[in-house]
XYZ file of C-alpha atoms in Angstrom:
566
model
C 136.894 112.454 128.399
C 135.962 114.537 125.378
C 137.885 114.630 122.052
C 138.107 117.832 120.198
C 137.894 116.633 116.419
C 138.061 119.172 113.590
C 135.502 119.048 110.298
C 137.430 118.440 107.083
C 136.947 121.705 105.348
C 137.258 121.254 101.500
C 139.937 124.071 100.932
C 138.765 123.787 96.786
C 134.807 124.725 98.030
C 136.209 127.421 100.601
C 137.868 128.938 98.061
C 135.156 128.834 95.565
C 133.213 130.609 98.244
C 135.423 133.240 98.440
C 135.984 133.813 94.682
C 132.090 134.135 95.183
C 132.037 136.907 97.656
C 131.927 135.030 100.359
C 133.762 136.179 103.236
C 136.582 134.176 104.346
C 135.400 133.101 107.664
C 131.983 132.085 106.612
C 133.416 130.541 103.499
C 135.095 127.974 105.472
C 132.438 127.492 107.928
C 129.761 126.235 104.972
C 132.307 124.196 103.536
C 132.605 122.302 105.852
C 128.959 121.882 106.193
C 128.585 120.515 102.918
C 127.868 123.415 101.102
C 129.476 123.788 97.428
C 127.840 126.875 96.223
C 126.713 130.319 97.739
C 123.320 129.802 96.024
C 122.750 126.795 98.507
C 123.307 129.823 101.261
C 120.492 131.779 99.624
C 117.791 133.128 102.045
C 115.166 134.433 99.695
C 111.366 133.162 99.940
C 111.535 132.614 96.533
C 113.679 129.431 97.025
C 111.326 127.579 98.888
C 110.100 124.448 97.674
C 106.690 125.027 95.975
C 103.822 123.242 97.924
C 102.851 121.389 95.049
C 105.569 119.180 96.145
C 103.968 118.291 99.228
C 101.880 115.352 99.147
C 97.713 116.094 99.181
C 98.801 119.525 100.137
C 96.375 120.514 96.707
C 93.600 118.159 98.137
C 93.764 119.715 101.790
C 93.290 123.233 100.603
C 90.426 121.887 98.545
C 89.157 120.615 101.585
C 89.396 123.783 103.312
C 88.402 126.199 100.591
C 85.152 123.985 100.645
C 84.539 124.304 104.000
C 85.314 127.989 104.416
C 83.214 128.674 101.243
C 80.249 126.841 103.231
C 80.606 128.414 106.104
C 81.730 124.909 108.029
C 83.013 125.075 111.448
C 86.936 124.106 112.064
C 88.415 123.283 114.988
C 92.395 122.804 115.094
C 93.773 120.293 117.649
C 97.413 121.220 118.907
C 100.270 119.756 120.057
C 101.597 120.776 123.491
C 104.849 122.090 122.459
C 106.387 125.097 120.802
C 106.172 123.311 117.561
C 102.404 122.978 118.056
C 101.579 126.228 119.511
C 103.489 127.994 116.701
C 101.624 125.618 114.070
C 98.384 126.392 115.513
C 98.578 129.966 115.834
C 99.489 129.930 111.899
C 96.482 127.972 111.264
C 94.593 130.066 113.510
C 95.625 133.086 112.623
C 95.894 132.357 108.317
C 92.192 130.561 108.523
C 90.819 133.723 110.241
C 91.844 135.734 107.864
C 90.687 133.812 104.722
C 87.106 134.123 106.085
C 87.101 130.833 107.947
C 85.013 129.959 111.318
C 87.815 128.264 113.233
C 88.796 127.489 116.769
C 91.324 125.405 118.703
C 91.841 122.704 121.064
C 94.873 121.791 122.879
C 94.642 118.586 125.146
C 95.722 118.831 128.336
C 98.965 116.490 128.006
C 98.048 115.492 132.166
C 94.521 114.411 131.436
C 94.546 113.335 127.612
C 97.971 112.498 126.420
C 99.686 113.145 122.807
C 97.569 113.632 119.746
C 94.100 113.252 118.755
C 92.620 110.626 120.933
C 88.958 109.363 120.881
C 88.730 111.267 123.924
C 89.853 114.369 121.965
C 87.422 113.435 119.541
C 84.379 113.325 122.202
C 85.890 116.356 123.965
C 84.886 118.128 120.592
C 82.009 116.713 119.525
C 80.381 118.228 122.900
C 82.041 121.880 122.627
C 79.096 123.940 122.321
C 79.229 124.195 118.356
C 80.336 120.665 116.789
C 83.010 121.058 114.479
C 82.589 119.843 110.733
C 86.187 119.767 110.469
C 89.152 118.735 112.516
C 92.681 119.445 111.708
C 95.078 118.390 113.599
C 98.826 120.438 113.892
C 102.111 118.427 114.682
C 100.493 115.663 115.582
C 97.784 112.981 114.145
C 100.036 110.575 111.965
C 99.636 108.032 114.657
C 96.126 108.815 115.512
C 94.282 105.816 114.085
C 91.953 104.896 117.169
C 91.181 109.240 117.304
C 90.356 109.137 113.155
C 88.116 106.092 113.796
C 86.281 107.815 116.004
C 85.551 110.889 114.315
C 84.827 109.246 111.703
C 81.890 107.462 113.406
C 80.954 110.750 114.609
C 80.794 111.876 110.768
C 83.388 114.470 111.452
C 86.072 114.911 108.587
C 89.657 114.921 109.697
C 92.789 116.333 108.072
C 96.116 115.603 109.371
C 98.910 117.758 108.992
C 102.387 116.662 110.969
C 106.061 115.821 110.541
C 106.506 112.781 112.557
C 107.580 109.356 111.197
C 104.535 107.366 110.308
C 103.414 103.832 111.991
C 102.611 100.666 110.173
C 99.055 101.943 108.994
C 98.245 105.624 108.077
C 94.912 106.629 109.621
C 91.860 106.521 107.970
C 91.522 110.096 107.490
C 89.914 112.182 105.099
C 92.843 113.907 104.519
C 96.794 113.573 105.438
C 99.648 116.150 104.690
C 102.723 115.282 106.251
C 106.247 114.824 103.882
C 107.266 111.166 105.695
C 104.500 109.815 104.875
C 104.895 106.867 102.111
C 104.443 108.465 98.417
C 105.468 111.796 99.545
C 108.136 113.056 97.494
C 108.828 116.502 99.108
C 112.534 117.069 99.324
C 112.536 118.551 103.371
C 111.725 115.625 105.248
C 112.980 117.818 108.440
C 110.378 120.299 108.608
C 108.858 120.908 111.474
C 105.152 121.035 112.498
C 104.950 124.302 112.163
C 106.573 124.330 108.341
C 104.066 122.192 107.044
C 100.994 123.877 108.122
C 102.752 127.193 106.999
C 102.564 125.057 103.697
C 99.122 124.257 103.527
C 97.898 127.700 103.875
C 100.194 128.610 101.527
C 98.131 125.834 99.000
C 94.978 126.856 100.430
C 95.932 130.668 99.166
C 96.449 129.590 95.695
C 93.245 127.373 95.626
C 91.276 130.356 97.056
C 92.921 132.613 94.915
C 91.850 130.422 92.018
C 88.118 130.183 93.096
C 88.378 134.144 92.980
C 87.872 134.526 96.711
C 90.077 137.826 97.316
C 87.876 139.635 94.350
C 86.059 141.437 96.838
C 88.126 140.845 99.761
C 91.917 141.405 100.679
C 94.462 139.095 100.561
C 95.991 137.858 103.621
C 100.074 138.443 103.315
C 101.374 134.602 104.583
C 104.479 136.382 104.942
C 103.593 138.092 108.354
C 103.352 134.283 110.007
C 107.316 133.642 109.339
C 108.019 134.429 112.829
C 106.076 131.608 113.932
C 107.623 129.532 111.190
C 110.676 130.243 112.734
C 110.287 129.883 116.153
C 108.514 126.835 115.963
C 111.159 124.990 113.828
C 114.394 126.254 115.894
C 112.380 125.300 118.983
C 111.296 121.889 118.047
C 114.884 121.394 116.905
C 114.786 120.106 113.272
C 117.559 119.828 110.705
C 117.881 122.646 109.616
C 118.080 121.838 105.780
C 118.003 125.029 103.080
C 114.374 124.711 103.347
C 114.138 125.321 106.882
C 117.077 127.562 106.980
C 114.953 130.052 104.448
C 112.295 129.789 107.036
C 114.099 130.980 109.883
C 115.828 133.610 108.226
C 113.023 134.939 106.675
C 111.531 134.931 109.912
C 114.478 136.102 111.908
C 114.975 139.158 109.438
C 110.991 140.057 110.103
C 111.873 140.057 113.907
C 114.840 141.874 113.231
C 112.501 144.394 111.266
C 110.426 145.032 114.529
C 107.441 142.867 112.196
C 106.191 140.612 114.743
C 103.320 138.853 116.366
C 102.863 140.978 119.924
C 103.677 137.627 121.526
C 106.871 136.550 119.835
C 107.800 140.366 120.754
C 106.650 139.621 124.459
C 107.939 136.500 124.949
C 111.686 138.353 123.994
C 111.327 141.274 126.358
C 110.321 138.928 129.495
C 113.654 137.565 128.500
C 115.600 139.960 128.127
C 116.173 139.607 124.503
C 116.936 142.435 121.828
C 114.556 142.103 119.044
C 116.670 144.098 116.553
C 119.861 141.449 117.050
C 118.007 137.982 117.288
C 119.858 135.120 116.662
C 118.604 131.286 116.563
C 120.275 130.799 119.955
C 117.256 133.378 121.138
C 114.820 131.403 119.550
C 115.805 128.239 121.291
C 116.972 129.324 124.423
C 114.655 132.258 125.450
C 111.581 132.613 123.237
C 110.947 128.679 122.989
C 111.295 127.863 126.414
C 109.239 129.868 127.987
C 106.378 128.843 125.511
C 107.097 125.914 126.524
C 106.837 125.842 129.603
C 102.716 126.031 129.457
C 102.792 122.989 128.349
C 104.851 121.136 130.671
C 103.146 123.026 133.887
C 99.930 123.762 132.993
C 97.864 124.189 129.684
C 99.319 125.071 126.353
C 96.058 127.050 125.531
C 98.224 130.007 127.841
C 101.161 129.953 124.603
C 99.021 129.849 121.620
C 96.662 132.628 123.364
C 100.237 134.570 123.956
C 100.764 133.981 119.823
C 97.130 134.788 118.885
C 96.409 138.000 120.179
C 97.074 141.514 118.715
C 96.866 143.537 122.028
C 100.231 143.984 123.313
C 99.220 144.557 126.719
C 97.593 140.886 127.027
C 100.708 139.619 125.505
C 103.174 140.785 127.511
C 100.775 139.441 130.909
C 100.797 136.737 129.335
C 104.586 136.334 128.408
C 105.043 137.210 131.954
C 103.073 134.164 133.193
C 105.126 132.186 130.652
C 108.160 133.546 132.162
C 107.097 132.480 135.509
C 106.212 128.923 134.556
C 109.561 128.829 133.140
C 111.379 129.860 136.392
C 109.233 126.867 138.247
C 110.132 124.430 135.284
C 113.820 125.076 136.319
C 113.532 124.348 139.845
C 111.810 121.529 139.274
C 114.127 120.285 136.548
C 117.414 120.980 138.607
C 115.908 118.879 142.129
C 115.004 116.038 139.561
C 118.619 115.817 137.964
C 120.249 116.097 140.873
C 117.867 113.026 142.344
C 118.818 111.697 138.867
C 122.415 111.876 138.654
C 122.398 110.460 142.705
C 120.392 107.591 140.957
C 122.915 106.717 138.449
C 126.016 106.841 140.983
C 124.409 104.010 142.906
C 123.923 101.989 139.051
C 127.142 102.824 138.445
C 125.654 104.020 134.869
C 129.388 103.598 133.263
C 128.619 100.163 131.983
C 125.756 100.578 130.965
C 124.720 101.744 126.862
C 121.472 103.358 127.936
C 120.218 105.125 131.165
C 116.535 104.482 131.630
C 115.379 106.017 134.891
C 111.995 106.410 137.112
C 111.064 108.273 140.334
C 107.550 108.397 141.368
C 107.944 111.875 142.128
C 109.208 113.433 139.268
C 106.740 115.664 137.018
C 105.960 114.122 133.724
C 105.957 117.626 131.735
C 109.792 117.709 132.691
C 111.078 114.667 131.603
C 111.891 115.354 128.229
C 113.922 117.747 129.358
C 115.631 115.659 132.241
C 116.146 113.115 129.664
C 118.138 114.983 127.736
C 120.615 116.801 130.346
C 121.228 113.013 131.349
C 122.366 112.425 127.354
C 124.158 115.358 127.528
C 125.970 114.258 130.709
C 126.953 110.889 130.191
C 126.895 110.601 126.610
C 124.232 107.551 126.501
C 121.077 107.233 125.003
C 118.481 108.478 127.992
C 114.204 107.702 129.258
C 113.362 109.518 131.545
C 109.910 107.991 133.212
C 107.131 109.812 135.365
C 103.775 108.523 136.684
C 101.156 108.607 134.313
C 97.216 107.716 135.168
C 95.655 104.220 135.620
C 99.098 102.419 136.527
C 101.194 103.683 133.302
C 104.671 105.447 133.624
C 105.255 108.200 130.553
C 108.209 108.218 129.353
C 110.463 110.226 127.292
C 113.822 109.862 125.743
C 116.710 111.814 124.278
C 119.236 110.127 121.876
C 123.445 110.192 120.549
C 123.952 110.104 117.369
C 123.924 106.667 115.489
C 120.767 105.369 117.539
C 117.505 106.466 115.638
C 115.491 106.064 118.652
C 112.175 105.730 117.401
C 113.397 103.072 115.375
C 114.972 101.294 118.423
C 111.078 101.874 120.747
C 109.616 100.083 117.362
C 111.795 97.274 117.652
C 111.678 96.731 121.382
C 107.654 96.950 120.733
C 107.847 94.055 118.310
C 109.845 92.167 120.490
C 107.684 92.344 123.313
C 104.041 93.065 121.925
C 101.697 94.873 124.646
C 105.409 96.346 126.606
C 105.142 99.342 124.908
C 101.406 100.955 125.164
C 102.267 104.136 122.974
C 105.157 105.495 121.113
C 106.308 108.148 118.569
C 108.749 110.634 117.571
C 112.235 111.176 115.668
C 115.732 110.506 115.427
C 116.796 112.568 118.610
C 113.995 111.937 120.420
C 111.027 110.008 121.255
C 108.183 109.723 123.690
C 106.381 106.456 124.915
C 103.987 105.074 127.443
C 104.439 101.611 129.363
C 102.900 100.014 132.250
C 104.448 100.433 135.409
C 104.727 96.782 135.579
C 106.759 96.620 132.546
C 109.172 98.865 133.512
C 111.641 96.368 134.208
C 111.413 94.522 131.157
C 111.418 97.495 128.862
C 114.751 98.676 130.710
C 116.392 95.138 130.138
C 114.937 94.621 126.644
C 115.850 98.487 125.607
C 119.653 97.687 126.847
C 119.778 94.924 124.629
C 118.342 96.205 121.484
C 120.421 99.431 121.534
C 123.911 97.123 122.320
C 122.423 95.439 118.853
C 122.723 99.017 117.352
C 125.614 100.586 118.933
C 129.200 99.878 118.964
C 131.106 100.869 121.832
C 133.092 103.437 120.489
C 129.331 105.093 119.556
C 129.647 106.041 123.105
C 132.319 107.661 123.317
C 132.098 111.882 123.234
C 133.716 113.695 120.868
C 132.745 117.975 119.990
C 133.602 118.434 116.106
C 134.817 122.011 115.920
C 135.567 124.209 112.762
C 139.153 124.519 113.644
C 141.357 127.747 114.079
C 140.616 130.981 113.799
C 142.673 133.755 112.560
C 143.688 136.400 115.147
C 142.451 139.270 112.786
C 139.169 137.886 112.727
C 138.596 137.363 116.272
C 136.652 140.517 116.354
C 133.098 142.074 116.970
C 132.405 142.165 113.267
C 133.081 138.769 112.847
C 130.659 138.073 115.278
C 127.953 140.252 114.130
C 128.770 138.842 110.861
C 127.898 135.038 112.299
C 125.083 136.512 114.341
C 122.805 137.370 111.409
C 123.548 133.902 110.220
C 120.664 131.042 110.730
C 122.715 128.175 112.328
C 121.382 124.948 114.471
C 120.722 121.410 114.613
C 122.432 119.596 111.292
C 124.019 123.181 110.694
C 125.831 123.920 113.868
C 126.924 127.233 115.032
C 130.033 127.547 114.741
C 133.044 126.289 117.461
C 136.547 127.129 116.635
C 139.819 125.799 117.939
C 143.277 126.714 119.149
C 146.003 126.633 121.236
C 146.874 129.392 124.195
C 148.533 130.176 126.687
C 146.622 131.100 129.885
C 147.823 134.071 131.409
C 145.177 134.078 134.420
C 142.294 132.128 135.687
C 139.738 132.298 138.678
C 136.582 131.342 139.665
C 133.504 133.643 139.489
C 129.761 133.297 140.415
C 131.154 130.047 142.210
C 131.052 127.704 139.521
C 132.530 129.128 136.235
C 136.167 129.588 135.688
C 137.066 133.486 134.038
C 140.315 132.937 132.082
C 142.773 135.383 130.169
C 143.767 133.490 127.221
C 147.086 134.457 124.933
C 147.194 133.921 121.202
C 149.185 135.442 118.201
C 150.411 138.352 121.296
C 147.066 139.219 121.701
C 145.052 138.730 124.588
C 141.793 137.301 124.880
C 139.032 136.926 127.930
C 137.267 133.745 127.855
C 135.246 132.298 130.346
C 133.958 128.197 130.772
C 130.307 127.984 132.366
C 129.783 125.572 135.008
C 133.592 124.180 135.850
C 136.146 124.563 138.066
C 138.417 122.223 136.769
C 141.662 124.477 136.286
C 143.422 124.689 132.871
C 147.474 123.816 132.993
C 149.938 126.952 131.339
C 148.661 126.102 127.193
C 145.602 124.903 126.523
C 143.985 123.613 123.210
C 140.085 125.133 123.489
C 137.361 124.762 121.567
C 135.521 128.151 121.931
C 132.744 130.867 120.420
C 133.009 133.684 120.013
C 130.314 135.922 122.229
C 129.776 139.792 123.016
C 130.839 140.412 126.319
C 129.169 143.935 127.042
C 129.856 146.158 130.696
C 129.332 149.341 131.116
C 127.743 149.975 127.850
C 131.378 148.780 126.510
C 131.201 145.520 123.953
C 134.267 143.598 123.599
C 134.922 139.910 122.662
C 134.699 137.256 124.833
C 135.399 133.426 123.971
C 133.219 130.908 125.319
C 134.900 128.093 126.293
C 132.923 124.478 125.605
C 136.127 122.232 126.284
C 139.887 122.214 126.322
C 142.749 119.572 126.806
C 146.699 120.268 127.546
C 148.794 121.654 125.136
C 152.125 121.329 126.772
C-alpha cells in the first residue's frame, strides 16, 4: 500500500515567486522544493561555480598544459556508463582541440572490472605508443593498487571522479574530485561528467594564460554542454543549481539543433524530438541506449557514437545502440520475472533487504534488475551475477534513509576479506564478493541495514505537489513544465486530486484508460501497467503528458497511484 503525501508548500515563498514573475504554477512547485528566490531558478552559465573552487582543479590543468605544451601522449581511461562515456568524450573531444595527443581506453567491465586496475595499467603500458599521462574519468578515487602500478611504470596519473572516497586517497600525481577531504566545492552531486567539464574549463584559463590561443583558435567549452547534460541526468545525480545550470544549458543547445551528431542520433533511433527535449528524454531514451554498450558489449561503441562528427557513422552507430538496448530489455524482463518468482518462495515481506543470485543472470544487467526489485517492494536491493575466478558481482539499488555505500563499508569492517571490492553513492552501489561468501554477506547485510532502518523506513509513500487548478490543466502548462530541468532531488512534478471516474477499460492488455471528472470538466488519464479497477471517486496522483493522435495534441494525465475517495 502506497500513501499519497503532499510537500508543504510555503504559501509566503510561493507568493514571493509570483510577485517575482513567476508564474503561479511553477511558483508553487519551487517552493516547495526549497527554493526562496527566482535567482536560485537562474539558468545562465554565468552562475556556475568558478573552478577555482574545485580542489587541484588549478594544479591538473597545469599538469595538462605541460604535457600538451610537450607534446606528451594522454590516454583517458573511462567508465562503462553514460556518465563515463559522456565524461570521456568531453575530455576527448576538449583535449583535441587544445592541441593535445590523446586517446582513450575503456575496460571491458566482463574482463577487467570497475576503474583503473593494474591490469588497466599494463593494458596501456603495451598499446603501441605508451602513454605519459593517464587520466582517468568517473572513476579512479578508489584505484590505489591501479596508481601503484603506474606509478612503478613511471606513468603520471590524474584522477578526476565524483564518487565517495575510501580510507586512503591514491597515490596519484594528481586528484580532482569535490568529495574528496579538503575540497571545499559547494556541488558535491556532480556527476563524472561535470567535473571533467570543469577541468577543461581550468585547463582553458591556464592555457589561455600561457598565451596558447595567440596563434591558434580558441576552443568554445560551451559546445560540450550536451554531454554535460546527458551524462549527469543519466547517471542520476542531485540535481543541485549547479547541475541544474548544466542541464539546461545543455538542454537549450539541443533544443537549438547545436549538438554532437551522436546525442542527435541517439534521439532519432528513439524517436525523440530534438526541438522539445525534456530531462525525461535524457534519462529514458538518450541514456539508455548508451548504455546499453556497456552492459552488452564494449563501451568503446558509445563514446565512438559521442566522438565522431560524421552523421552517417553516428546514426549506424546509434542504431547498434538501439539494438543492444532492445536485447538489454529482454534480458532484463526474463531475469525479473525469475527474480520476483525467487522472492515469492522467500516470502521477501519480512525481510528489510532483498539480496538475490542466479547463476544465469548477466552481470551488465543487474544494476538495473536491482533497482526494479527496489522499486517493487520498496526494500533496499543486490542483485548478484557470476563474475570470473569464483566471485559473484554485485550491484545494489537503495530507499531513502539507507546510504548504501555507507552500509557495504560497514558490513566490510565487520567481516574483513567478505567484501573483495566496493564503491558508489547514496542510491546505489556496486561490490564484488566471493561466491562462498554469499551467504554471509546476505545475513550480515540484513543485520546492518535493520541497525539503520526503522520499520516504518519501509514503508512507501509518493510525495506529490498537491492540486492543481482546473484552468491550468492545459497544454501550456505543460509546455511551460517541459522546458523546465527537473530530476533526482528536484522531482518533476506530480499533482493531486480527487475525481470522479466516468469510464475505465483496459487497453494494450495491461494499462487501464480512464475518463476522469473534475471542476465539470473532463479529463483522459491513463495508469501504465495495472488493471486494478478504480471505485466511482478516486484521489490520483497524476502528470500531466501530451497525448497526441492524428496530428491532434490534447492533455492526458498520467496516473502513478490513486486510493478511494468515497
Amino acid at each position: 500500500m502506497t500513501s499519497i503525501l503532499t510537500r508543504p508548500i510555503p504559501q509566503r515563498t510561493r507568493d514571493m515567486l509570483v510577485q517575482q514573475g513567476l508564474h503561479p504554477v511553477l511558483a508553487q512547485l519551487y517552493a516547495a522544493r526549497g527554493v526562496r528566490d527566482k535567482s536560485e531558478v537562474g539558468s545562465e552559465f554565468s552562475g556556475l561555480i568558478p573552478p577555482e573552487r574545485l580542489l587541484h582543479g588549478t594544479k591538473a590543468a597545469a599538469l595538462l598544459a605541460d604535457a600538451i605544451e610537450r607534446k606528451q601522449r594522454l590516454l583517458i581511461v573511462a567508465d562503462y556508463d553514460c556518465d563515463g562515456a559522456t565524461a570521456c568524450a568531453v575530455g576527448v573531444r576538449a583535449l583535441s582541440a587544445f592541441g593535445a595527443d590523446v586517446g582513450y581506453l575503456v575496460p571491458n567491465r566482463f574482463e577487467y572490472g570497475y576503474g583503473l586496475t593494474p591490469e588497466i595499467v599494463d593494458l596501456a603500458a603495451r598499446a603501441p605508443r605508451r602513454p605519459d599521462l593517464l587520466i582517468t574519468v568517473d572513476n579512479g578515487i578508489a584505484s590505489n593498487e591501479g596508481v601503484a602500478r603506474a606509478n612503478e611504470l613511471g606513468i603520471a596519473t590524474l584522477i578526476t571522479d565524483h564518487h565517495l572516497p575510501g580510507d586512503a586517497l591514491p597515490l596519484a600525481t594528481c586528484i580532482v574530485n569535490p568529495n574528496q577531504p579538503g575540497c571545499d566545492f559547494p556541488s558535491k552531486a556532480i556527476a563524472g561528467v561535470g567535473v571533467m567539464f570543469y577541468v577543461m574549463l581550468a585547463l582553458r584559463a591556464e592555457l589561455r594564460k600561457r598565451g596558447w590561443f595567440k596563434d591558434r583558435p580558441e576552443f568554445n567549452l560551451a559546445t560540450l554542454l550536451d554531454l554535460v547534460a546527458l551524462g549527469t541526468v543519466a547517471d542520476v545525480v542531485r540535481l543541485d543549481r549547479n547541475n541544474r545550470i548544466l542541464v539546461a544549458q545543455g538542454l537549450k543547445r539541443i533544443r537549438e539543433g547545436r549538438m554532437q551528431a551522436g546525442i542527435a542520433a541517439l534521439l532519432r533511433v528513439a524517436g525523440r524530438e530534438a526541438k522539445r527535449v525534456s530531462c525525461f528524454d535524457l534519462g529514458f531514451a538518450a541514456g539508455p541506449r548508451l548504455n546499453a554498450a556497456g552492459r552488452l558489449a564494449d563501451m568503446a561503441l558509445g563514446i565512438e557514437c559521442l566522438i565522431t562528427d560524421d552523421t552517417a557513422r553516428a546514426l549506424n552507430i546509434a542504431q547498434e545502440l538501439d539494438q543492444l538496448n532492445r536485447e538489454r530489455r529482454e534480458i532484463e524482463g526474463g531475469m525479473q520475472e525469475q527474480a520476483l518468482a525467487m522472492l515469492e518462495e522467500l516470502e521477501a515481506g519480512d525481510a528489510y533487504t532483498l539480496s538475490l543470485y542466479d547463476p544465469s543472470w548477466h552481470q551488465g544487467v543487474v544494476g538495473i534488475l536491482a533497482a526494479r526489485i527496489k522499486d517493487r517492494l520498496h526494500r533496499p536491493a543486490i542483485a548478484f551475477a557470476a563474475g570470473t575466478a569464483g566471485e559473484l558481482k554485485g550491484s545494489g539499488r537503495s530507499i531513502p534513509g539507507l546510504h548504501l555505500r555507507d552500509a557495504l563499508d560497514l558490513v566490510a569492517k565487520r567481516a574483513p576479506g567478505l567484501i573483495l571490492r566496493f564503491g558508489g553513492h547514496a542510491a546505489a552501489a556496486g561490490l564484488t564478493i566471493r561466491s562462498e561468501g554469499l551467504a554471509q554477506f546476505n545475513e550480515l547485510f540484513e543485520r546492518i541495514v535493520r541497525e539503520l532502518l526503522a520499520e516504518s523506513d519501509l514503508a512507501r509513500s509518493l510525495e506529490t505537489d498537491g492540486p492543481l487548478e482546473s484552468a491550468y490543466m492545459n497544454l501550456d502548462t505543460i509546455r511551460l513544465l517541459e522546458r523546465e530541468v527537473w530530476g533526482q532531488g528536484f522531482p518533476q512534478p506530480l499533482f493531486c486530486d480527487r475525481f470522479a471516474v466516468a469510464s475505465q477499460r483496459v487497453v494494450g492488455e495491461k494499462h487501464l484508460k480512464l475518463r476522469l471528472q473534475k471542476d465539470g470538466k473532463s479529463f483522459d488519464a491513463i495508469r501504465f501497467n495495472s488493471l486494478a479497477p478504480a471505485g466511482a471517486a478516486i484521489r490520483a496522483a497524476y502528470r500531466l503528458a501530451v497525448n497526441e493522435y492524428n496530428g491532434v495534441q490534447s492533455v492526458q494525465l498520467i496516473v502513478e497511484e490513486w486510493e478511494s475517495a468515497a
